[in-house]
XYZ file of N, CA, C and O in Angstrom:
516
model
N 32.712 130.355 119.921
C 33.629 129.576 121.151
C 33.522 130.300 122.221
O 33.845 132.122 122.253
N 33.645 129.834 123.279
C 33.601 130.438 124.302
C 35.235 130.886 124.872
O 35.344 131.630 125.757
N 36.242 130.532 124.110
C 37.864 130.467 124.449
C 38.671 130.485 123.370
O 38.318 129.662 122.240
N 39.849 131.106 123.439
C 40.978 130.634 122.628
C 42.077 130.659 123.275
O 42.313 131.192 124.631
N 43.141 129.372 122.800
C 44.189 129.530 123.844
C 45.584 129.092 122.798
O 45.392 129.227 121.803
N 46.589 128.801 123.245
C 47.562 128.414 123.088
C 48.579 127.487 124.007
O 48.072 127.332 125.081
N 49.869 126.920 123.733
C 50.331 126.263 124.609
C 52.122 127.003 124.780
O 52.250 127.091 123.721
N 52.869 126.834 125.993
C 53.890 127.294 126.144
C 54.769 126.118 126.244
O 54.501 125.191 127.824
N 56.209 125.743 125.725
C 56.933 125.102 126.223
C 57.494 125.173 127.463
O 59.012 125.361 127.028
N 57.559 125.676 128.692
C 58.158 125.845 129.584
C 57.631 125.317 131.051
O 56.279 125.208 130.953
N 58.193 125.505 132.108
C 57.470 124.776 133.222
C 56.756 126.077 133.696
O 56.799 127.157 133.372
N 55.721 125.762 134.496
C 54.633 126.614 134.803
C 54.919 127.966 135.111
O 54.201 128.841 134.755
N 55.932 128.175 136.634
C 56.382 128.988 137.089
C 56.904 130.165 135.806
O 56.297 131.638 135.751
N 57.759 129.760 134.926
C 58.492 130.571 133.772
C 57.180 130.903 132.762
O 57.420 132.148 132.498
N 56.330 130.361 132.478
C 55.055 130.466 131.659
C 54.386 131.496 132.308
O 54.039 132.050 131.569
N 54.168 131.441 133.830
C 53.258 132.458 134.347
C 53.954 133.802 134.127
O 53.235 134.857 134.182
N 55.044 133.389 134.300
C 55.901 134.975 134.286
C 55.919 135.596 132.606
O 55.745 136.888 132.421
N 56.099 134.968 131.740
C 55.856 134.985 130.445
C 54.355 135.633 129.871
O 54.393 136.821 129.071
N 53.557 135.200 130.347
C 52.027 135.725 130.475
C 51.822 137.026 131.246
O 50.979 137.884 130.526
N 52.636 137.151 132.229
C 52.627 138.482 132.967
C 52.652 139.438 132.257
O 52.457 140.687 131.909
N 53.958 138.999 131.420
C 54.727 140.028 130.958
C 53.908 140.455 129.472
O 53.872 141.855 128.997
N 53.426 139.513 128.815
C 52.858 140.041 127.706
C 51.457 140.534 128.034
O 50.946 141.475 127.371
N 50.694 140.646 128.942
C 49.712 141.192 129.738
C 50.049 142.568 130.072
O 49.120 143.368 129.792
N 50.883 142.849 130.770
C 51.703 144.040 130.593
C 51.585 144.878 129.882
O 51.276 145.966 129.450
N 52.369 144.403 128.665
C 52.361 144.991 127.365
C 50.856 145.588 127.051
O 50.853 146.497 125.689
N 49.936 144.785 127.099
C 48.569 145.093 126.955
C 47.954 146.215 127.806
O 46.567 146.223 127.826
N 48.306 146.057 128.886
C 47.866 146.971 129.984
C 47.191 146.371 130.555
O 46.107 147.246 131.247
N 47.386 145.015 130.796
C 46.395 143.976 131.716
C 46.971 143.674 132.814
O 48.578 143.170 132.510
N 46.442 143.589 134.092
C 47.610 142.934 134.892
C 46.576 141.773 135.437
O 45.231 141.691 135.417
N 47.191 140.662 136.177
C 46.577 140.138 136.822
C 46.163 140.184 138.588
O 46.487 140.820 139.348
N 44.795 140.253 138.840
C 43.999 140.876 140.046
C 43.809 139.434 140.734
O 43.060 140.052 141.767
N 43.334 138.363 140.209
C 43.074 136.904 141.091
C 44.003 136.201 140.420
O 43.974 135.818 139.595
N 43.691 134.825 141.332
C 44.680 133.928 141.023
C 43.783 132.404 142.282
O 43.942 132.866 143.069
N 43.104 131.643 141.276
C 42.399 130.548 141.896
C 43.314 129.511 141.825
O 43.366 129.100 140.420
N 43.854 128.738 142.628
C 44.954 127.565 142.586
C 43.845 126.395 142.451
O 43.522 125.973 143.725
N 42.988 125.337 141.569
C 42.307 124.942 141.805
C 42.916 123.115 142.068
O 42.761 122.488 142.652
N 44.444 123.197 141.450
C 45.235 122.353 142.167
C 45.277 122.058 143.591
O 45.101 121.045 144.316
N 45.217 123.176 144.072
C 45.339 123.245 145.740
C 43.958 122.988 146.455
O 44.009 122.710 147.369
N 42.975 123.699 145.579
C 41.383 123.711 146.021
C 41.130 121.715 146.319
O 40.483 121.516 147.310
N 41.838 121.329 144.968
C 41.492 119.826 145.047
C 41.914 118.859 145.884
O 41.227 117.954 146.418
N 43.145 119.735 146.291
C 44.070 118.677 147.060
C 43.292 118.434 148.471
O 43.001 117.815 149.022
N 42.978 120.244 149.089
C 42.579 120.290 150.139
C 41.027 119.814 150.549
O 40.616 119.526 151.707
N 40.314 120.191 149.439
C 38.913 119.550 149.601
C 38.351 118.422 149.663
O 37.732 117.711 150.041
N 39.110 117.419 148.264
C 38.251 116.251 147.684
C 39.680 115.567 148.019
O 39.738 114.517 146.871
N 40.592 115.587 148.217
C 42.276 115.173 148.611
C 42.218 114.356 146.925
O 42.480 113.270 146.918
N 42.309 114.736 145.851
C 42.455 114.660 144.412
C 43.701 115.345 144.396
O 43.800 116.454 144.263
N 44.816 114.467 143.757
C 45.873 115.503 143.116
C 45.777 115.375 141.260
O 45.097 114.609 140.864
N 45.880 116.915 141.245
C 45.830 117.073 139.569
C 46.977 117.642 139.043
O 47.722 118.378 140.296
N 47.231 118.033 137.735
C 48.118 118.838 137.739
C 48.417 120.233 138.023
O 47.034 120.719 138.403
N 49.235 120.775 138.056
C 48.895 122.590 138.384
C 47.543 123.052 137.068
O 47.633 122.724 135.877
N 46.948 123.312 137.892
C 45.687 124.654 137.434
C 45.255 125.663 137.904
O 45.110 125.432 139.259
N 45.521 126.748 137.271
C 44.986 128.027 137.771
C 43.993 128.887 136.853
O 44.066 128.576 135.913
N 43.233 129.494 137.319
C 42.099 130.432 137.262
C 42.515 131.860 137.384
O 42.213 132.009 138.614
N 43.006 132.612 136.307
C 43.316 134.240 136.829
C 42.404 134.946 135.908
O 41.594 134.651 135.238
N 42.240 136.003 136.643
C 41.258 137.304 136.197
C 42.441 138.620 135.914
O 43.098 138.434 136.805
N 42.056 138.523 134.917
C 42.838 139.904 133.797
C 42.010 140.924 133.870
O 40.607 140.871 133.855
N 42.705 142.314 134.103
C 41.826 143.575 134.449
C 42.786 144.391 133.725
O 43.964 144.627 133.801
N 41.928 145.407 133.274
C 42.620 146.977 132.480
C 41.247 147.484 133.284
O 40.138 148.109 133.034
N 41.673 148.424 134.558
C 40.376 149.567 135.125
C 39.667 149.923 134.262
O 38.637 150.074 134.613
N 40.407 150.779 133.871
C 39.918 151.908 132.822
C 38.504 151.553 132.008
O 37.604 151.665 131.668
N 39.150 149.949 131.433
C 37.743 149.307 130.400
C 37.019 148.747 131.176
O 35.681 148.791 131.144
N 37.048 148.326 132.415
C 36.291 147.767 133.507
C 35.385 148.926 133.832
O 33.694 148.825 133.748
N 36.043 150.091 134.144
C 34.905 151.362 134.369
C 33.898 151.780 133.356
O 32.924 151.698 133.637
N 34.268 151.184 132.078
C 33.389 151.821 131.086
C 32.471 150.628 131.075
O 31.199 151.105 130.428
N 32.904 149.518 131.466
C 31.431 148.442 131.465
C 30.473 149.027 132.311
O 29.493 148.700 132.597
N 31.300 149.364 133.654
C 30.030 149.231 134.768
C 29.356 150.357 134.706
O 28.021 150.580 135.000
N 30.206 151.497 134.310
C 29.219 153.002 134.301
C 28.319 152.979 133.394
O 26.835 153.114 133.325
N 28.139 151.733 132.260
C 27.041 151.768 131.724
C 25.901 150.757 131.894
O 24.741 150.799 131.785
N 26.356 149.469 132.192
C 25.778 148.585 132.987
C 26.283 148.196 134.325
O 27.547 146.899 134.325
N 25.805 148.679 135.057
C 26.725 148.325 137.013
C 26.536 146.634 136.717
O 27.611 146.522 137.845
N 25.732 146.276 136.838
C 25.605 144.716 137.125
C 26.340 143.842 136.161
O 26.550 142.512 136.447
N 26.964 144.255 135.339
C 27.944 143.573 134.239
C 29.069 143.231 134.975
O 29.674 142.476 134.367
N 29.419 143.719 136.078
C 30.892 143.337 136.831
C 30.339 141.310 137.314
O 31.685 141.298 137.596
N 29.427 140.892 136.967
C 28.866 139.656 137.166
C 30.026 139.190 135.798
O 30.451 137.752 136.216
N 30.417 139.859 134.730
C 30.817 139.189 133.772
C 32.594 139.490 133.491
O 33.083 139.053 133.080
N 33.094 140.104 134.689
C 34.003 140.354 134.455
C 34.907 139.831 135.632
O 34.608 139.085 136.825
N 36.306 139.833 135.719
C 37.587 140.483 135.088
C 37.580 139.208 133.506
O 36.829 138.301 133.378
N 38.555 139.752 133.077
C 38.727 138.662 131.742
C 39.440 137.760 131.954
O 40.677 137.543 132.713
N 38.641 136.016 132.305
C 38.987 135.314 133.225
C 40.313 134.376 132.142
O 39.832 134.309 130.620
N 41.335 133.611 132.051
C 41.970 132.835 131.749
C 42.358 131.719 132.670
O 42.499 132.040 133.588
N 42.904 130.638 132.272
C 43.129 129.869 132.867
C 45.166 129.140 132.216
O 45.200 129.735 131.171
N 45.673 128.646 133.386
C 46.905 128.087 132.873
C 46.555 126.614 133.700
O 46.704 126.555 134.771
N 47.080 125.883 132.763
C 47.160 124.416 133.582
C 48.266 123.543 132.507
O 48.836 124.071 131.516
N 48.702 122.693 133.280
C 49.562 121.895 132.915
C 49.386 121.051 132.078
O 48.360 120.139 132.410
N 49.935 120.552 131.032
C 49.079 119.398 130.085
C 49.629 118.153 130.159
O 50.471 118.291 130.935
N 49.060 117.147 129.981
C 49.598 115.574 129.959
C 50.989 115.755 129.222
O 52.099 114.638 129.618
N 51.502 116.600 127.965
C 52.545 116.187 127.958
C 53.870 116.859 128.114
O 55.085 117.250 127.920
N 53.175 117.816 129.210
C 54.428 118.906 130.179
C 54.461 120.245 129.752
O 55.008 120.941 130.422
N 53.649 120.583 128.646
C 53.447 121.806 128.019
C 52.377 122.608 129.237
O 51.625 121.892 130.082
N 52.621 123.942 129.215
C 51.078 124.740 129.573
C 50.257 125.306 128.905
O 50.425 126.209 127.992
N 49.129 124.960 129.138
C 48.040 125.260 127.906
C 47.481 126.817 128.582
O 47.340 126.737 130.290
N 47.499 127.591 127.975
C 46.707 129.100 128.285
C 45.539 129.282 127.715
O 45.382 128.944 126.069
N 44.645 129.277 128.508
C 42.990 129.543 128.022
C 42.591 130.719 128.240
O 42.234 131.037 129.321
N 42.135 131.700 127.318
C 41.510 133.015 127.665
C 39.778 132.953 127.087
O 39.713 132.347 126.108
N 39.212 133.405 128.021
C 37.810 133.719 127.923
C 37.535 134.506 126.911
O 38.480 135.474 126.722
N 36.735 134.176 125.835
C 36.492 135.424 124.664
C 35.563 136.106 125.385
O 34.132 136.478 125.527
N 36.031 137.661 125.550
C 35.299 138.539 126.204
C 34.149 138.993 125.234
O 33.247 139.466 125.732
N 34.362 138.810 124.154
C 33.027 139.100 123.064
C 31.939 138.756 123.286
O 30.912 138.915 123.230
N 32.115 137.181 123.597
C 31.103 135.993 123.894
C 30.485 136.610 125.339
O 29.460 136.342 125.143
N 31.098 136.607 126.288
C 30.448 136.798 127.381
C 30.005 138.330 127.711
O 28.760 138.627 127.903
N 30.634 139.389 127.223
C 29.860 140.525 127.172
C 29.315 140.963 126.268
O 28.334 141.958 126.005
N 29.175 140.403 125.273
C 27.955 139.687 124.420
C 26.316 139.456 125.071
O 25.521 139.703 124.473
N 26.529 139.176 126.266
C 25.072 139.160 127.212
C 24.623 140.314 127.455
O 23.773 139.974 127.753
N 25.262 141.516 127.546
C 25.194 142.621 127.707
C 24.143 143.225 126.682
O 23.976 142.943 125.601
N 23.056 143.847 127.858
C 21.556 144.796 126.831
C 22.405 146.530 126.258
O 21.762 146.503 125.520
N 23.257 146.716 126.698
C 24.003 148.241 126.157
C 25.475 147.955 125.121
O 25.805 146.785 125.246
N 25.460 148.682 124.629
C 26.608 148.759 123.412
C 28.281 148.704 123.764
O 28.871 148.357 123.432
N 28.393 149.819 125.097
C 29.432 150.396 125.697
C 29.901 148.717 126.228
O 31.506 148.753 125.814
N 29.543 147.881 126.623
C 30.546 147.031 127.253
C 30.597 145.706 126.028
O 31.795 145.145 125.973
N 29.977 145.919 124.866
C 30.319 145.257 123.202
C 31.756 145.984 122.705
O 32.231 145.379 122.493
N 32.014 147.281 122.936
C 32.707 148.018 122.491
C 33.881 147.494 123.157
O 35.218 147.421 122.588
N 33.846 147.645 124.294
C 35.101 147.224 125.195
C 35.147 145.665 125.162
O 36.418 145.400 125.051
N 34.369 144.843 125.308
C 34.562 143.405 124.509
C 35.438 143.249 123.513
O 36.860 142.400 123.221
N 35.204 144.015 122.621
C 36.023 143.891 121.043
C 37.455 144.422 121.324
O 38.482 143.873 120.800
N 37.532 145.496 121.994
C 39.024 146.170 122.334
C 39.643 144.986 123.353
O 41.108 144.794 123.152
N 39.245 144.619 124.541
C 39.936 143.223 125.257
C 40.218 142.268 124.555
O 41.435 141.547 124.557
N 39.602 141.893 123.293
C 39.867 140.232 122.267
C 40.877 140.891 121.837
O 41.768 140.042 121.533
N 41.072 141.831 121.030
C 42.327 142.775 120.092
C 43.283 142.557 121.357
O 44.200 142.128 121.018
N 43.294 142.702 122.711
C 44.444 143.119 123.389
C 44.975 141.403 123.835
O 46.082 140.962 123.739
N 43.657 140.606 123.860
C 44.283 138.986 124.285
C 44.829 138.450 123.170
O 45.728 137.502 123.440
N 44.237 138.594 122.249
C 45.067 137.882 120.952
C 46.166 138.690 120.408
O 47.017 137.352 120.544
N 46.663 139.673 121.020
C 47.744 139.910 120.873
C 48.980 139.368 121.659
O 50.240 139.176 121.587
N 48.239 139.033 123.159
C 48.969 138.694 124.349
C 49.392 137.039 123.507
O 50.297 136.091 123.592
N 48.472 136.455 122.925
C 48.804 135.423 122.537
C 49.820 134.661 121.289
O 50.599 134.199 121.027
N 49.867 136.292 120.607
C 50.573 135.871 119.924
C 52.328 136.188 120.194
O 53.014 136.003 119.939
N 52.056 137.094 121.317
C 53.560 137.386 122.002
C 53.899 135.840 122.703
O 55.294 135.392 122.486
N 52.677 135.396 123.092
C 53.189 133.824 123.780
C 53.749 133.165 122.817
O 54.323 131.940 123.443
N 53.554 132.966 121.671
C 53.868 131.836 120.398
C 54.563 132.712 119.692
O 55.533 131.768 118.744
N 55.202 133.555 119.903
C 56.744 134.213 119.389
C 57.483 133.659 119.951
O 58.089 133.386 121.120
């Protein structure tokens, strides 16, 4: 599977703060934010519920991947989405780094992927606690 997810029963802004805190506990920071809701509204005049694509990163882990395989930057950072579901909850879906970095030819990115997945699974545990 390419992702794993959980739901948070909070308004979007509060859910985002909870996710940020859980990521920081794993030494991951949000480095990018694509506001799909705003893009759809501005580009195709379509209204959708809140939907963001975020990039999470630990620079030391990213450095290990890039030192081993410089073009693997195309597979970074660890992306995740947050979206409002039909029932008013916020779905948080993390890309599985093992699946994505498993495309690499060298072993170091695969080791990093295993570590990153462990971190993200702990984030999910914190979000559901």
